[in-house]
PDB file of C-alpha atoms in Angstrom:
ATOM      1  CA  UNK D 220      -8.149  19.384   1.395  1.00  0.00           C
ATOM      2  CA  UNK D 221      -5.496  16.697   1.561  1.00  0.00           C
ATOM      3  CA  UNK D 222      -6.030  13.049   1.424  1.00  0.00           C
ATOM      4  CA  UNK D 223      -3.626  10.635   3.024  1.00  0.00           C
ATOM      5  CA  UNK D 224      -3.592   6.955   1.231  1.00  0.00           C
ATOM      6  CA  UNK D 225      -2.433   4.337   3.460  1.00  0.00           C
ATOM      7  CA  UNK D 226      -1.202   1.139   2.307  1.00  0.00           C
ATOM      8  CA  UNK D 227      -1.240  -2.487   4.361  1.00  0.00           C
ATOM      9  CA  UNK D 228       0.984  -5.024   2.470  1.00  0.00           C
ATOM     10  CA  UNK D 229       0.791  -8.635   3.802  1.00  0.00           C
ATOM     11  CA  UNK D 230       2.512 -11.474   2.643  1.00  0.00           C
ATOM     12  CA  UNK D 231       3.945 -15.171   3.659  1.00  0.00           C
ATOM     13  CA  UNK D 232       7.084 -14.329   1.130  1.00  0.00           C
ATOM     14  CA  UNK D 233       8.728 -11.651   2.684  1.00  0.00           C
ATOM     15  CA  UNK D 234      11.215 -10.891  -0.645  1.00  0.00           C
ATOM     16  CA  UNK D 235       8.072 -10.840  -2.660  1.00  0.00           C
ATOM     17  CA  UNK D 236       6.629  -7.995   0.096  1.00  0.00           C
ATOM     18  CA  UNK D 237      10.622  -6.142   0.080  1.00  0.00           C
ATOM     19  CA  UNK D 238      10.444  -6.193  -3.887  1.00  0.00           C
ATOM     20  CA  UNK D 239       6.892  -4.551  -3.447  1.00  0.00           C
ATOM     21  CA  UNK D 240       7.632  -2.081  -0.883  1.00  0.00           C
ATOM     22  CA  UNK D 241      10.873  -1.005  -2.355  1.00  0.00           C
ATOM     23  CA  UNK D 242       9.257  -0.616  -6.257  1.00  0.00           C
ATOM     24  CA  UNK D 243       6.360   1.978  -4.398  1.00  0.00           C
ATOM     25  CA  UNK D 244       9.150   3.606  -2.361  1.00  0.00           C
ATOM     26  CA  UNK D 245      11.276   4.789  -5.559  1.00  0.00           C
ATOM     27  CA  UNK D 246       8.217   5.565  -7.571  1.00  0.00           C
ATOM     28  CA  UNK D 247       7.485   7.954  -4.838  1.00  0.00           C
ATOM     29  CA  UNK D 248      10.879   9.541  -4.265  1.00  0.00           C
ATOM     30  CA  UNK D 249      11.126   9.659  -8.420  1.00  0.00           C
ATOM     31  CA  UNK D 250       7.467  11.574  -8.560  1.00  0.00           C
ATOM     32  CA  UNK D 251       8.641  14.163  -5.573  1.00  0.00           C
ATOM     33  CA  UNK D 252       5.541  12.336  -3.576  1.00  0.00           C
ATOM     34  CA  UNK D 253       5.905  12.809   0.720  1.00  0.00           C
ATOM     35  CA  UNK D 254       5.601   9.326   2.153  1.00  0.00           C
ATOM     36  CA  UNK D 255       6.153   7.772   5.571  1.00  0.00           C
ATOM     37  CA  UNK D 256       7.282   4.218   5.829  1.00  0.00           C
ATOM     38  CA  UNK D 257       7.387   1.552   5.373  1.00  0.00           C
ATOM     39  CA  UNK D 258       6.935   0.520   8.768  1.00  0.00           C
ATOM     40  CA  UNK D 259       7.185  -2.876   9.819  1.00  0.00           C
ATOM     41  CA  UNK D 260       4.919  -4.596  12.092  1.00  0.00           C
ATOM     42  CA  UNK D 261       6.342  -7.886  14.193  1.00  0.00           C
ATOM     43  CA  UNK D 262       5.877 -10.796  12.114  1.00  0.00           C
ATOM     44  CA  UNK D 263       2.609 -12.683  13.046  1.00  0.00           C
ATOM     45  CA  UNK D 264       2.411 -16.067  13.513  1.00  0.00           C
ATOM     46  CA  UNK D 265      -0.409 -18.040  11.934  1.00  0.00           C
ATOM     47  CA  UNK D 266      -1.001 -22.167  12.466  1.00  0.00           C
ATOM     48  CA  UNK D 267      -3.664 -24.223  10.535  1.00  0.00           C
ATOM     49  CA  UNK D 268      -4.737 -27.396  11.449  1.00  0.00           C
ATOM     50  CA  UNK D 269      -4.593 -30.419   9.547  1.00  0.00           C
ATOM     51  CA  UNK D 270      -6.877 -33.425   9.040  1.00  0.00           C
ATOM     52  CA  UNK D 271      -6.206 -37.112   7.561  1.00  0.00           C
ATOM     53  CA  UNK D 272      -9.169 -36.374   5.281  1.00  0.00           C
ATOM     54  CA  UNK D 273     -11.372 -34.029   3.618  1.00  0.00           C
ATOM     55  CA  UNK D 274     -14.189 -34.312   6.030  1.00  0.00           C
ATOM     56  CA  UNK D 275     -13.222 -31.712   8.441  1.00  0.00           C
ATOM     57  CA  UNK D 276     -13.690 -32.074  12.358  1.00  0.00           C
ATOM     58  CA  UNK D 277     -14.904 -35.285  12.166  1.00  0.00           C
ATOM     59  CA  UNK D 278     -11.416 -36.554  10.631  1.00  0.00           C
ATOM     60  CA  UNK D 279      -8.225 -36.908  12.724  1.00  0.00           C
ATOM     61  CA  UNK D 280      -6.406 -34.456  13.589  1.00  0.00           C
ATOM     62  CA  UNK D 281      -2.735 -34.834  12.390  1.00  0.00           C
ATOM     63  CA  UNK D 282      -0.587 -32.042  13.123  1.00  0.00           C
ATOM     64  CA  UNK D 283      -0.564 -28.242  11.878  1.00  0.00           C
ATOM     65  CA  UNK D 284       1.036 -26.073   9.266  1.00  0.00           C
ATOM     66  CA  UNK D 285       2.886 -23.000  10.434  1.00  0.00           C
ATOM     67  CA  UNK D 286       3.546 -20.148   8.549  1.00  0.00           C
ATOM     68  CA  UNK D 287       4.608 -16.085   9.523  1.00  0.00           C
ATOM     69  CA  UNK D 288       2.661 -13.229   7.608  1.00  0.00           C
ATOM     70  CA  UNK D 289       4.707  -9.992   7.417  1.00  0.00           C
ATOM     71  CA  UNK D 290       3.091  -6.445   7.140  1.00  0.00           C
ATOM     72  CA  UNK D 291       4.296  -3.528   6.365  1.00  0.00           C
ATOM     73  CA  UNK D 292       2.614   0.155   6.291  1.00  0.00           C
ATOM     74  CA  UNK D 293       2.907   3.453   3.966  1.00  0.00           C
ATOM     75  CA  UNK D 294       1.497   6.452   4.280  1.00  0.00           C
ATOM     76  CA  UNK D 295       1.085   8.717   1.129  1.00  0.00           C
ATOM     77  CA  UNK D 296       0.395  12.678   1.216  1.00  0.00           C
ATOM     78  CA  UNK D 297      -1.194  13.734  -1.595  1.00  0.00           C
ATOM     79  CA  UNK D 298      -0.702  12.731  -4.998  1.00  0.00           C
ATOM     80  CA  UNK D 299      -4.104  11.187  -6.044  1.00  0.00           C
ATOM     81  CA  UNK D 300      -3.070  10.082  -8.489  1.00  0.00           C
ATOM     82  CA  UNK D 301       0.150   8.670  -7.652  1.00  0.00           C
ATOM     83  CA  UNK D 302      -1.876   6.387  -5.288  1.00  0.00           C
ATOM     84  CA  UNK D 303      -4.354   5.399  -7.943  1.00  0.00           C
ATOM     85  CA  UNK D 304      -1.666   4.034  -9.838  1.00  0.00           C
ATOM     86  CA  UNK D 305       0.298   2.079  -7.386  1.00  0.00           C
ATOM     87  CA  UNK D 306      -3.702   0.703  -6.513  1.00  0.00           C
ATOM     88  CA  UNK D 307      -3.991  -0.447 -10.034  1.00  0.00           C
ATOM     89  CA  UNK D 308      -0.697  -2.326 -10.514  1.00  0.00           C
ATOM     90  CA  UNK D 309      -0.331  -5.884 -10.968  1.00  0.00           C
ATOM     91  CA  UNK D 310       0.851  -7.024  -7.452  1.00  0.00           C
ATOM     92  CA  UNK D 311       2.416 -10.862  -7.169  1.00  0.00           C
ATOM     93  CA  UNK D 312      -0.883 -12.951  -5.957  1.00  0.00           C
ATOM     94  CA  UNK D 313       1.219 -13.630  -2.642  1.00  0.00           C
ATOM     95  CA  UNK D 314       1.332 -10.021  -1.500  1.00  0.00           C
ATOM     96  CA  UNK D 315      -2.176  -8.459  -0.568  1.00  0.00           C
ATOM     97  CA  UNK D 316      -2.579  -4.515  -0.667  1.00  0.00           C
ATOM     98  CA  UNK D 317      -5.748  -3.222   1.229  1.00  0.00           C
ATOM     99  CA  UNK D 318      -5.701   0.878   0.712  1.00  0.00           C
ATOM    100  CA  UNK D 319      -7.536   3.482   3.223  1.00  0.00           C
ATOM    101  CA  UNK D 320      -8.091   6.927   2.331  1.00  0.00           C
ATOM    102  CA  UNK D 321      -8.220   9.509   5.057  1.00  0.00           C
ATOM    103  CA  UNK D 322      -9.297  13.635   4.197  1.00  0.00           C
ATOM    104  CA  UNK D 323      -7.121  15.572   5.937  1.00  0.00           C
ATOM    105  CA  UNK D 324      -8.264  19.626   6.909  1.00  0.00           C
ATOM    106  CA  UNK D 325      -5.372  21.968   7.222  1.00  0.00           C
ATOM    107  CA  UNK D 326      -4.801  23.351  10.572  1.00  0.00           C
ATOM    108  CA  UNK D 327      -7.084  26.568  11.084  1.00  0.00           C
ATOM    109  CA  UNK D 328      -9.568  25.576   9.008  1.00  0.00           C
ATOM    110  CA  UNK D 329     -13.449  24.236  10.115  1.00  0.00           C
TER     111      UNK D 329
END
């Protein structure tokens, strides 16, 4: 059976998620691996409030910050242990990597 690793990057520094994406896309195509991706979802855009103090709702409310998170989604075929190693690498603390594995049955079989 074949297992399909697939990879959710999300950052707020969108070079830091390109340098990312493009460092797991040529260790693939160096180690022969069969990905898909990276495909890029729209750009979402997040808003926090902000308050004149530290005491929450109770404190006025003086504006918002505004910032975009950018995603991007891989899919790799195969190579365990290709995946376990681009799971265990140091990744900068502004890009987070969330990892799903899915078992894949050839066709024909039960």
């Amino acid at each position: 059976m074949t297992f399909v690793t697939k990879l959710s990057l999300k950052s707020g520094d969108r070079a830091a998620l390109n340098g990312v994406v493009s460092d797991i896309k040529a260790t693939c195509r160096r180690k022969g691996a069969e990905m898909k991706g990276p495909h890029s979802d729209s750009p979402d855009e997040q808003s926090v409030p902000l308050y004149s103090g530290l005491g929450g709702r109770d404190d006025e409310k003086t504006g918002a910050w505004h910032y975009t998170v950018y995603r991007r989604r891989i899919e790799l075929y195969g190579h365990d242990d290709l995946a376990r190693d681009i799971m265990e690498r140091d990744f900068p603390d502004s890009v987070h990597v969330e990892a799903e594995l899915e078992q894949v049955k050839p066709l024909g079989s039960s």
